[in-house]
Coordinates of C-alpha atoms in Angstrom, one line a residue:
Chain F
M1 CA -3.2 10.8 -27.6
R2 CA -7.0 11.0 -27.3
Q3 CA -9.0 12.4 -24.4
V4 CA -10.6 9.7 -22.3
A5 CA -13.4 9.9 -19.7
A6 CA -14.9 7.6 -17.1
I7 CA -18.6 7.2 -18.1
G8 CA -19.8 4.6 -15.6
T9 CA -19.0 2.9 -12.3
G10 CA -20.3 0.0 -10.3
Q11 CA -19.5 -1.5 -6.9
T12 CA -20.6 -4.5 -4.9
K13 CA -21.8 -4.3 -1.3
H14 CA -18.4 -4.6 0.4
A15 CA -18.3 -6.8 3.6
K16 CA -16.1 -8.9 5.8
S17 CA -17.4 -12.0 4.1
R18 CA -19.5 -12.3 0.9
D19 CA -20.2 -16.0 1.3
D20 CA -23.3 -15.6 -0.9
V21 CA -21.2 -15.3 -4.0
N22 CA -18.0 -16.7 -5.5
Q23 CA -15.3 -14.5 -7.1
S24 CA -16.8 -14.6 -10.5
E25 CA -20.3 -13.6 -9.2
L26 CA -18.7 -10.9 -7.1
V27 CA -17.0 -9.5 -10.2
R28 CA -20.2 -9.8 -12.3
E29 CA -22.2 -7.8 -9.6
A30 CA -19.8 -4.8 -10.0
V31 CA -19.5 -5.1 -13.8
T32 CA -23.3 -5.3 -14.3
R33 CA -23.8 -2.2 -12.3
A34 CA -21.0 -0.3 -14.1
L35 CA -22.4 -1.2 -17.6
A36 CA -25.9 -0.1 -16.5
D37 CA -24.5 3.1 -15.1
A38 CA -22.7 3.7 -18.4
E39 CA -25.8 2.7 -20.3
I40 CA -23.9 0.2 -22.5
T41 CA -23.8 -3.6 -22.8
M42 CA -20.9 -6.0 -22.7
R43 CA -21.0 -6.0 -26.5
D44 CA -19.8 -2.4 -26.6
V45 CA -16.7 -3.2 -24.5
D46 CA -13.5 -3.5 -26.6
A47 CA -11.0 -4.6 -23.9
V48 CA -11.0 -5.6 -20.2
V49 CA -8.3 -4.9 -17.6
L50 CA -8.5 -6.9 -14.3
S51 CA -6.9 -6.2 -10.9
N52 CA -6.5 -8.8 -8.2
M53 CA -3.8 -10.0 -5.8
E54 CA -4.3 -13.7 -6.4
L55 CA -1.9 -14.8 -3.6
F56 CA -4.4 -13.6 -1.0
E57 CA -7.0 -16.2 -2.2
G58 CA -4.4 -18.7 -3.2
R59 CA -5.9 -19.3 -6.6
A60 CA -3.7 -18.9 -9.7
L61 CA -4.9 -17.3 -13.0
P62 CA -7.9 -15.4 -11.5
E63 CA -8.3 -13.7 -14.9
M64 CA -9.4 -17.1 -16.2
W65 CA -11.6 -18.1 -13.3
V66 CA -13.6 -14.8 -13.3
G67 CA -13.5 -14.5 -17.1
E68 CA -17.2 -15.0 -17.6
G69 CA -18.1 -12.6 -14.8
A70 CA -15.8 -9.9 -16.2
G71 CA -17.0 -10.3 -19.8
G72 CA -13.6 -11.1 -21.1
Y73 CA -14.4 -13.9 -23.6
L74 CA -13.0 -13.3 -27.1
K75 CA -11.7 -9.9 -26.0
P76 CA -8.2 -8.6 -25.1
A77 CA -8.1 -9.1 -21.3
M78 CA -5.1 -8.7 -19.0
K79 CA -4.5 -8.8 -15.3
I80 CA -2.4 -6.4 -13.2
A81 CA -1.1 -7.1 -9.7
T82 CA 1.0 -4.4 -8.0
G83 CA 0.0 -4.8 -4.4
G84 CA -2.2 -2.0 -3.0
T85 CA -1.7 0.0 -6.3
S86 CA -3.2 -2.9 -8.3
G87 CA -6.5 -1.1 -8.9
T88 CA -5.1 2.3 -9.7
S89 CA -2.5 0.6 -12.0
A90 CA -5.3 -1.2 -13.8
C91 CA -7.1 2.2 -14.1
I92 CA -4.0 3.8 -15.6
A93 CA -3.5 0.8 -17.9
G94 CA -7.1 1.0 -19.1
Y95 CA -6.6 4.8 -19.6
H96 CA -3.5 4.2 -21.7
Q97 CA -5.3 1.6 -23.9
C98 CA -8.1 4.0 -24.6
A99 CA -6.0 7.2 -24.9
S100 CA -3.6 5.4 -27.3
G101 CA -6.4 4.8 -29.8
L102 CA -6.2 1.0 -29.5
F103 CA -9.7 0.7 -28.0
D104 CA -12.7 3.0 -27.8
I105 CA -14.3 1.5 -24.7
V106 CA -12.4 -0.3 -21.9
L107 CA -13.7 -1.9 -18.8
V108 CA -11.6 -2.0 -15.7
V109 CA -12.5 -4.4 -12.8
G110 CA -10.8 -5.0 -9.5
W111 CA -11.8 -7.4 -6.8
E112 CA -10.6 -9.3 -3.7
K113 CA -12.2 -11.9 -1.5
H114 CA -10.0 -11.7 1.6
S115 CA -12.3 -14.0 3.5
E116 CA -11.3 -16.9 1.3
G117 CA -7.6 -16.9 2.3
A118 CA -5.1 -15.6 4.8
T119 CA -3.8 -12.3 3.6
Q120 CA -0.7 -12.8 5.8
T121 CA 0.1 -15.8 3.8
G122 CA 0.4 -13.7 0.7
M123 CA 2.4 -11.1 2.6
A124 CA 4.7 -13.8 3.9
L125 CA 5.7 -14.7 0.4
T126 CA 8.0 -11.7 0.3
D127 CA 11.7 -11.7 -0.8
P128 CA 13.1 -15.1 0.4
L129 CA 16.7 -14.0 0.6
W130 CA 16.2 -11.2 3.2
D131 CA 12.7 -10.0 4.1
R132 CA 11.3 -13.4 5.2
N133 CA 13.8 -13.5 8.1
V134 CA 12.8 -10.1 9.5
A135 CA 9.1 -9.8 8.5
S136 CA 6.7 -7.8 10.6
G137 CA 3.8 -7.5 8.2
A138 CA 2.0 -4.5 6.9
V139 CA 1.1 -3.3 10.4
G140 CA 4.6 -3.6 11.8
N141 CA 6.2 -1.9 8.8
F142 CA 3.8 1.0 8.9
A143 CA 4.4 1.3 12.7
L144 CA 8.2 1.7 12.0
S145 CA 7.6 4.4 9.5
I146 CA 5.1 6.1 11.7
S147 CA 7.7 6.4 14.6
Q148 CA 9.8 8.5 12.3
Y149 CA 6.8 10.6 11.0
V150 CA 5.5 11.5 14.4
T151 CA 9.0 12.3 15.8
E152 CA 9.7 14.7 12.9
R153 CA 6.2 16.2 12.5
G154 CA 4.8 16.1 16.0
V155 CA 1.5 14.4 14.9
T156 CA -0.5 13.1 17.9
P157 CA -2.5 9.8 18.3
E158 CA -5.6 12.0 18.7
Q159 CA -5.0 13.7 15.4
A160 CA -4.6 10.3 13.7
A161 CA -7.7 9.0 15.4
K162 CA -9.7 11.9 14.0
V163 CA -8.8 10.5 10.5
A164 CA -10.1 7.1 11.5
V165 CA -13.4 8.7 12.9
K166 CA -13.9 10.8 9.7
A167 CA -13.5 7.8 7.5
R168 CA -16.0 5.6 9.3
R169 CA -18.5 8.5 9.7
N170 CA -18.3 9.2 6.0
A171 CA -18.7 5.5 5.2
A172 CA -22.1 5.5 7.0
K173 CA -23.4 7.6 4.1
N174 CA -22.0 5.2 1.5
P175 CA -24.3 2.3 0.9
Y176 CA -21.5 0.1 -0.4
A177 CA -18.9 0.6 2.4
H178 CA -17.8 -2.2 4.7
L179 CA -17.3 -0.5 8.1
Q180 CA -20.0 2.0 8.8
M181 CA -19.6 3.6 12.2
P182 CA -21.5 6.9 12.3
D183 CA -21.0 7.4 16.1
L184 CA -17.3 6.3 16.4
T185 CA -15.3 8.6 18.7
V186 CA -11.6 9.5 19.0
E187 CA -11.7 7.9 22.5
Q188 CA -13.0 4.6 21.1
V189 CA -10.2 4.6 18.5
L190 CA -7.6 5.2 21.2
A191 CA -9.1 2.5 23.4
S192 CA -9.1 -0.1 20.7
R193 CA -6.6 -2.9 20.8
M194 CA -2.9 -2.0 20.1
L195 CA -1.6 -3.8 17.0
A196 CA 1.8 -2.2 16.8
D197 CA 2.7 1.0 18.7
P198 CA 1.2 3.5 17.9
I199 CA -1.3 1.8 15.6
H200 CA -4.6 0.8 17.3
L201 CA -7.0 -1.7 15.6
L202 CA -9.3 1.2 14.6
D203 CA -6.4 3.1 13.0
M204 CA -6.0 0.3 10.5
C205 CA -7.9 -0.6 7.4
P206 CA -10.1 -3.8 7.4
Q207 CA -9.9 -6.7 5.0
S208 CA -12.9 -6.8 2.8
D209 CA -14.7 -8.9 0.1
G210 CA -15.7 -6.7 -2.8
A211 CA -15.4 -5.6 -6.4
C212 CA -15.5 -2.4 -8.3
A213 CA -15.7 -1.7 -12.1
L214 CA -15.1 1.4 -14.2
V215 CA -16.0 2.1 -17.8
Y216 CA -13.8 4.4 -19.9
A217 CA -14.7 5.8 -23.3
A218 CA -12.6 7.7 -25.8
E219 CA -13.5 11.2 -27.0
G220 CA -16.0 11.0 -29.8
R221 CA -17.8 8.1 -28.1
T222 CA -17.9 9.7 -24.7
E223 CA -20.0 12.8 -25.7
K224 CA -22.7 10.5 -27.2
L225 CA -22.8 8.2 -24.2
C226 CA -22.6 10.4 -21.2
P227 CA -23.9 13.9 -20.4
R228 CA -21.5 14.6 -17.6
P229 CA -18.4 12.4 -17.9
A230 CA -15.3 12.5 -15.7
W231 CA -12.3 13.3 -18.0
V232 CA -9.0 11.9 -17.1
R233 CA -6.6 14.9 -17.0
A234 CA -3.6 13.2 -15.5
A235 CA -2.5 9.6 -14.7
V236 CA 0.9 9.2 -13.2
T237 CA 2.7 6.2 -11.7
R238 CA 6.0 6.0 -9.6
H239 CA 7.7 2.8 -8.3
D240 CA 10.6 2.6 -5.9
Q241 CA 13.2 0.4 -4.3
P242 CA 12.2 -3.0 -2.9
Y243 CA 13.4 -3.1 0.8
I244 CA 11.8 -1.0 3.4
G245 CA 15.2 -0.1 4.8
D246 CA 16.2 1.5 1.5
L247 CA 13.6 4.2 1.8
D248 CA 14.8 7.3 3.7
R249 CA 12.1 8.0 6.3
R250 CA 9.3 6.6 4.1
L251 CA 6.3 8.5 5.4
V252 CA 8.2 11.7 5.9
T253 CA 9.7 11.9 2.4
M254 CA 7.4 9.7 0.3
R255 CA 9.2 10.7 -2.9
T256 CA 7.0 8.5 -5.1
L257 CA 3.8 10.3 -4.1
R258 CA 5.4 13.7 -4.1
D259 CA 6.9 13.2 -7.6
A260 CA 3.7 11.7 -9.1
A261 CA 1.6 14.6 -7.6
R262 CA 4.0 17.2 -8.9
E263 CA 3.8 15.9 -12.4
A264 CA 0.0 15.4 -12.3
Y265 CA -0.5 19.0 -11.0
K266 CA 1.8 20.3 -13.7
R267 CA -0.2 18.5 -16.4
V268 CA -3.5 19.9 -15.2
G269 CA -2.1 23.3 -14.2
I270 CA -2.8 23.0 -10.5
A271 CA -0.8 25.4 -8.3
E272 CA -2.7 25.3 -5.0
P273 CA -4.1 21.8 -4.6
L274 CA -6.1 22.5 -1.4
K275 CA -8.0 25.3 -3.2
E276 CA -8.2 23.9 -6.7
I277 CA -9.1 20.3 -6.1
D278 CA -12.7 19.9 -5.0
V279 CA -12.6 16.3 -3.5
A280 CA -9.9 13.6 -3.0
E281 CA -10.1 9.8 -2.7
I282 CA -6.7 8.8 -1.4
Y283 CA -5.4 5.4 -0.5
E284 CA -4.9 5.5 3.3
P285 CA -4.2 2.0 4.7
V286 CA -3.7 3.5 8.2
S287 CA -4.9 6.7 9.8
Y288 CA -1.4 8.2 10.1
A289 CA -0.7 7.6 6.4
E290 CA -3.5 10.0 5.5
L291 CA -1.8 12.8 7.4
A292 CA 1.5 12.0 5.7
W293 CA -0.2 12.0 2.3
Y294 CA -1.7 15.5 3.0
E295 CA 1.9 16.7 3.1
A296 CA 3.2 14.7 0.1
L297 CA 0.2 15.8 -2.0
G298 CA 0.8 19.4 -1.1
F299 CA -2.5 19.9 0.7
C300 CA -0.4 21.7 3.4
A301 CA 3.1 22.5 4.3
E302 CA 5.3 19.9 6.0
G303 CA 4.3 19.6 9.6
E304 CA 0.9 21.1 9.0
A305 CA -1.1 17.9 8.5
G306 CA -2.2 17.7 12.2
R307 CA -3.5 21.3 11.9
L308 CA -5.4 20.4 8.7
I309 CA -7.4 17.6 10.4
D310 CA -7.9 19.7 13.6
E311 CA -9.4 22.5 11.5
E312 CA -11.7 20.0 9.8
A313 CA -10.4 21.1 6.4
T314 CA -10.7 17.6 5.0
E315 CA -14.1 16.7 6.5
M316 CA -17.3 16.8 4.4
G317 CA -18.1 20.5 4.2
G318 CA -14.4 21.4 4.6
E319 CA -12.2 23.1 2.0
L320 CA -11.1 19.8 0.5
P321 CA -13.2 16.8 1.6
V322 CA -10.9 13.7 1.7
N323 CA -12.5 10.3 1.2
P324 CA -16.2 11.0 1.3
S325 CA -16.7 7.3 0.6
G326 CA -15.0 6.3 3.8
G327 CA -11.7 5.4 2.1
V328 CA -9.6 2.3 2.5
L329 CA -10.0 2.7 6.3
S330 CA -13.6 1.6 5.8
T331 CA -13.4 -0.7 2.8
N332 CA -10.4 -2.7 1.6
P333 CA -10.8 -5.5 -0.9
V334 CA -7.1 -4.9 -2.0
G335 CA -7.4 -5.6 -5.8
A336 CA -10.5 -3.4 -5.9
S337 CA -9.4 -0.6 -3.5
G338 CA -7.5 1.4 -6.1
V339 CA -10.4 1.0 -8.6
I340 CA -12.8 2.2 -5.9
R341 CA -10.6 5.4 -5.4
V342 CA -10.9 6.3 -9.1
A343 CA -14.5 5.2 -9.3
E344 CA -15.5 7.3 -6.3
A345 CA -13.5 10.3 -7.7
A346 CA -15.4 9.9 -11.0
M347 CA -18.8 9.6 -9.2
Q348 CA -18.1 12.9 -7.5
V349 CA -17.3 14.7 -10.8
M350 CA -20.3 13.0 -12.5
D351 CA -22.5 14.2 -9.6
R352 CA -23.6 10.5 -8.9
A353 CA -22.2 10.0 -5.4
G354 CA -25.6 10.3 -3.7
A355 CA -25.6 10.9 0.0
H356 CA -21.8 11.4 0.1
Q357 CA -21.8 13.8 -2.9
V358 CA -19.6 16.9 -2.5
P359 CA -21.8 19.6 -4.0
G360 CA -20.5 21.1 -7.2
A361 CA -17.3 19.0 -7.4
R362 CA -15.6 19.4 -10.7
T363 CA -12.0 18.4 -10.1
A364 CA -11.2 15.2 -8.2
L365 CA -8.0 13.5 -7.1
A366 CA -7.5 9.7 -6.7
T367 CA -4.3 8.0 -5.4
G368 CA -3.0 4.5 -5.1
Y369 CA -0.5 3.2 -2.6
G370 CA 1.2 -0.1 -2.8
V371 CA 4.0 -2.3 -1.4
Y372 CA 6.4 -0.2 0.6
A373 CA 6.1 3.0 -1.4
W374 CA 4.6 2.7 -4.8
S375 CA 2.3 5.6 -5.8
D376 CA -0.3 6.4 -8.5
V377 CA -2.0 9.7 -8.9
I378 CA -5.0 10.3 -11.1
I379 CA -6.9 13.6 -11.7
L380 CA -10.4 13.6 -13.1
S381 CA -12.3 16.7 -14.2
A382 CA -15.7 17.7 -15.5
D383 CA -13.7 19.9 -18.0
K384 CA -12.1 18.1 -21.0
Chain M
M1 CA -32.1 -22.8 -0.5
T2 CA -29.3 -25.3 0.0
E3 CA -27.0 -24.4 2.8
L4 CA -23.8 -22.6 1.5
L5 CA -20.5 -24.4 1.7
R6 CA -16.9 -23.4 2.3
I7 CA -14.3 -25.7 0.8
S8 CA -11.2 -25.8 3.0
H9 CA -7.7 -26.5 1.7
T10 CA -4.4 -26.8 3.5
M11 CA -1.1 -27.5 1.7
T12 CA 2.6 -27.7 2.3
L13 CA 4.7 -26.1 -0.4
S14 CA 8.4 -25.7 -0.9
W15 CA 10.6 -23.6 -3.1
R16 CA 14.3 -23.3 -4.1
Y17 CA 15.5 -19.8 -4.9
G18 CA 18.7 -18.9 -6.8
A19 CA 20.6 -16.5 -4.6
S20 CA 23.3 -15.4 -7.1
W21 CA 27.0 -14.5 -6.5
Y22 CA 26.5 -11.5 -4.3
F23 CA 24.1 -13.1 -1.8
A24 CA 26.3 -16.2 -1.6
E25 CA 29.3 -14.0 -0.7
F26 CA 27.2 -12.1 1.9
I27 CA 26.0 -15.4 3.5
R28 CA 29.5 -16.9 3.5
A29 CA 30.9 -13.9 5.4
L30 CA 28.0 -13.9 7.8
R31 CA 28.1 -17.6 8.5
D32 CA 31.8 -18.3 8.6
E33 CA 33.3 -15.0 9.8
R34 CA 30.4 -13.1 11.5
R35 CA 31.1 -10.3 9.1
I36 CA 28.3 -8.2 7.5
L37 CA 29.1 -7.1 4.0
G38 CA 27.5 -4.3 1.9
L39 CA 28.0 -3.3 -1.7
R40 CA 29.0 0.3 -2.6
C41 CA 27.6 2.2 -5.6
P42 CA 30.5 3.6 -7.7
I43 CA 28.4 6.6 -8.6
C44 CA 26.4 7.8 -5.6
R45 CA 28.8 6.0 -3.1
R46 CA 25.8 4.6 -1.2
V47 CA 26.6 1.4 0.7
Y48 CA 23.6 -1.0 0.3
L49 CA 22.6 -3.5 2.9
P50 CA 21.2 -6.0 1.8
P51 CA 23.8 -6.1 -0.9
R52 CA 22.4 -6.2 -4.5
P53 CA 24.0 -6.2 -7.9
V54 CA 22.5 -2.9 -9.2
C55 CA 22.0 0.6 -7.6
G56 CA 18.4 1.4 -8.6
N57 CA 18.9 5.2 -8.3
C58 CA 22.0 5.2 -10.6
C59 CA 21.4 2.0 -12.7
A60 CA 25.0 1.2 -11.9
E61 CA 26.5 -2.3 -11.3
L62 CA 27.8 -2.7 -7.8
R63 CA 31.1 -4.7 -7.3
E64 CA 32.9 -3.0 -4.3
W65 CA 32.4 -4.9 -1.1
V66 CA 32.4 -2.8 2.1
E67 CA 32.5 -4.3 5.6
V68 CA 29.6 -3.0 7.8
K69 CA 29.8 -3.2 11.6
D70 CA 27.4 -5.1 13.8
T71 CA 26.7 -2.0 15.8
G72 CA 24.4 0.8 14.6
T73 CA 21.8 3.4 15.4
V74 CA 18.0 3.0 15.7
R75 CA 16.2 5.0 13.0
A76 CA 12.7 3.7 13.6
F77 CA 11.1 1.3 16.1
T78 CA 7.9 -0.2 17.3
V79 CA 6.5 -3.0 19.5
V80 CA 4.3 -5.4 17.6
H81 CA 1.4 -6.8 19.5
T82 CA -0.6 -8.5 16.7
P83 CA 0.6 -12.0 15.7
I84 CA 1.8 -12.3 12.2
I85 CA 2.9 -15.5 10.4
D86 CA 6.6 -15.9 10.7
P87 CA 7.6 -16.8 7.1
S88 CA 10.6 -18.8 8.3
T89 CA 8.4 -21.1 10.4
G90 CA 4.9 -20.7 9.0
Q91 CA 3.6 -20.2 12.5
P92 CA 2.4 -17.0 14.3
R93 CA 5.4 -15.2 15.9
P94 CA 5.0 -14.9 19.7
T95 CA 4.1 -11.3 20.7
P96 CA 4.9 -8.7 21.8
Y97 CA 8.2 -8.2 20.1
G98 CA 10.3 -5.2 19.3
M99 CA 11.2 -4.2 15.8
A100 CA 13.5 -1.5 14.5
L101 CA 15.1 0.0 11.4
I102 CA 18.8 0.1 12.3
Q103 CA 21.5 1.9 10.4
L104 CA 24.5 -0.2 10.9
D105 CA 27.8 1.6 11.1
G106 CA 29.2 1.9 7.6
A107 CA 25.8 1.3 5.8
D108 CA 23.6 4.0 4.1
T109 CA 20.4 1.9 4.1
T110 CA 18.7 0.6 7.2
L111 CA 18.2 -3.0 8.3
N112 CA 14.8 -4.1 9.7
H113 CA 15.4 -6.5 12.6
Y114 CA 14.2 -7.5 16.0
L115 CA 14.9 -5.6 19.3
A116 CA 15.7 -7.4 22.6
E117 CA 13.2 -5.1 24.4
N118 CA 9.5 -5.7 23.9
D119 CA 7.7 -4.0 26.8
P120 CA 6.4 -0.6 25.8
A121 CA 6.1 0.4 29.4
T122 CA 9.8 0.0 30.1
L123 CA 11.1 0.6 26.6
R124 CA 14.4 2.5 26.7
V125 CA 14.7 2.6 22.9
H126 CA 14.2 5.8 20.9
I127 CA 15.3 7.1 17.5
G128 CA 19.0 7.6 17.9
T129 CA 19.7 4.8 20.4
R130 CA 22.9 2.9 19.8
V131 CA 22.5 -0.9 19.5
R132 CA 24.6 -4.0 18.9
A133 CA 23.8 -7.3 17.2
I134 CA 23.4 -10.4 19.5
W135 CA 24.5 -13.4 17.5
R136 CA 23.5 -17.0 17.7
E137 CA 26.2 -19.3 19.0
R138 CA 26.1 -21.4 15.8
G139 CA 25.5 -19.7 12.5
S140 CA 23.0 -21.3 10.1
G141 CA 23.7 -18.9 7.2
T142 CA 20.6 -16.7 7.3
L143 CA 19.9 -13.2 8.6
S144 CA 18.5 -15.0 11.7
D145 CA 22.1 -15.7 12.8
I146 CA 21.5 -12.4 14.4
V147 CA 18.9 -13.1 17.2
H148 CA 18.1 -9.4 17.7
F149 CA 19.7 -6.1 18.6
A150 CA 20.2 -4.8 22.1
G151 CA 21.0 -1.4 23.5
M152 CA 24.6 -0.4 24.2
N153 CA 23.7 1.4 27.4
N154 CA 26.7 0.2 29.3
E155 CA 29.2 0.4 26.4
Q156 CA 31.3 3.3 25.1

């Protein structure tokens, strides 16, 4: 195994609708910026990994249709689709390709253009034997799990709303973010339309058009190309059972994220995540999930997530800023969302996050969340 | 610059899914006998509903049928206000409607299904509430043969 680092990232302006470009142009926008950031050209790229949930746009073989925009011609290119984890799965696959010694430079690009289709149509194509008869969509399923989480942990709607406010306020300093709401208040979140008790509209992530690209280089090449790369220190993935009813108190236990985090921390030698990690970009599709992830990721003891947000420990300037970019709650082009988490974590370590930079960040955590409970955990560091 | 276009498409599609021996048996019992069947893992003894041929935790083949009752306990619940596309009709499902994860008596997993109650202001459901399946008069051989679950307030 070789050491691998992120040496460049690129994002599009994310928005509700990017009618000005098609999917290929959207991908090219992110890829061009990532190559420029890494100071390489497409000729230097050995392989391409793509991430997209094609059912959402209803166009098969997206890896072919965006081939020219992604630079995949006459190169090994593959597509990964694992729901919300698609982007982090692609980042982990790209890391494996580079670390294995197969390729020296790998480009990862994820995108989604939700405005082109009905995301619910894709969600409705769930298991035909069982799930389709009792579907309640992503919002309904989260609401079910949240009822268990708040009952066991005593988290309040106000504490969840603080997460939603933090995300949109942070997003206001991220020029690429979709929802930028610097003046959003807890009261406004609680007054927004109820989607499924207790989830308000502003507790939930949006659907966005956007793309994000990331360039990896293997050791040897990295040192020549990048003065301050973000070394991948751990990349762990965990999948779980298919039916929501199989998972014991999903948000409370979240065994995939707990297990992935435990292994990642062991590899890096992290004993106290809250103190030793400088910044986190976690995949929070709904405000309550971020609180549940704090516990699963070991940022606090079980039942302490509400206190953590009350004490502003995860705000910019807190002990462990979570989602300086604004997170999934502010920007959610699904196939890109996981790549954005890893790219934003890399930008922090590389000291290239601009107005939402956490000063002096050296160790960053990125996570992916997909389907009912799939988890990815990636740790990046300024230290090899 | 030329005005931008959006190209619209609408299509009707259909599929035929193979349901295998275990689902065929589950549906036969549900449709013909109003019985709900789960499969038990020979190693961890977990009773799975929906039934499936393999226990993912133990990688063991499941062959032992176990009858599960149509009564159970609410383990999670919500009232959904935002319309989603009902996959069985392709149309938005009328809101609001109650949803729950219900642990049927005899099963170790929970079943997501609809609740009779859907008014948050008067909702008498909480985690731990006992509920019973309300069946359609004529079974069609899908999970929708159960209309929804209703509280057992006046029973037992």
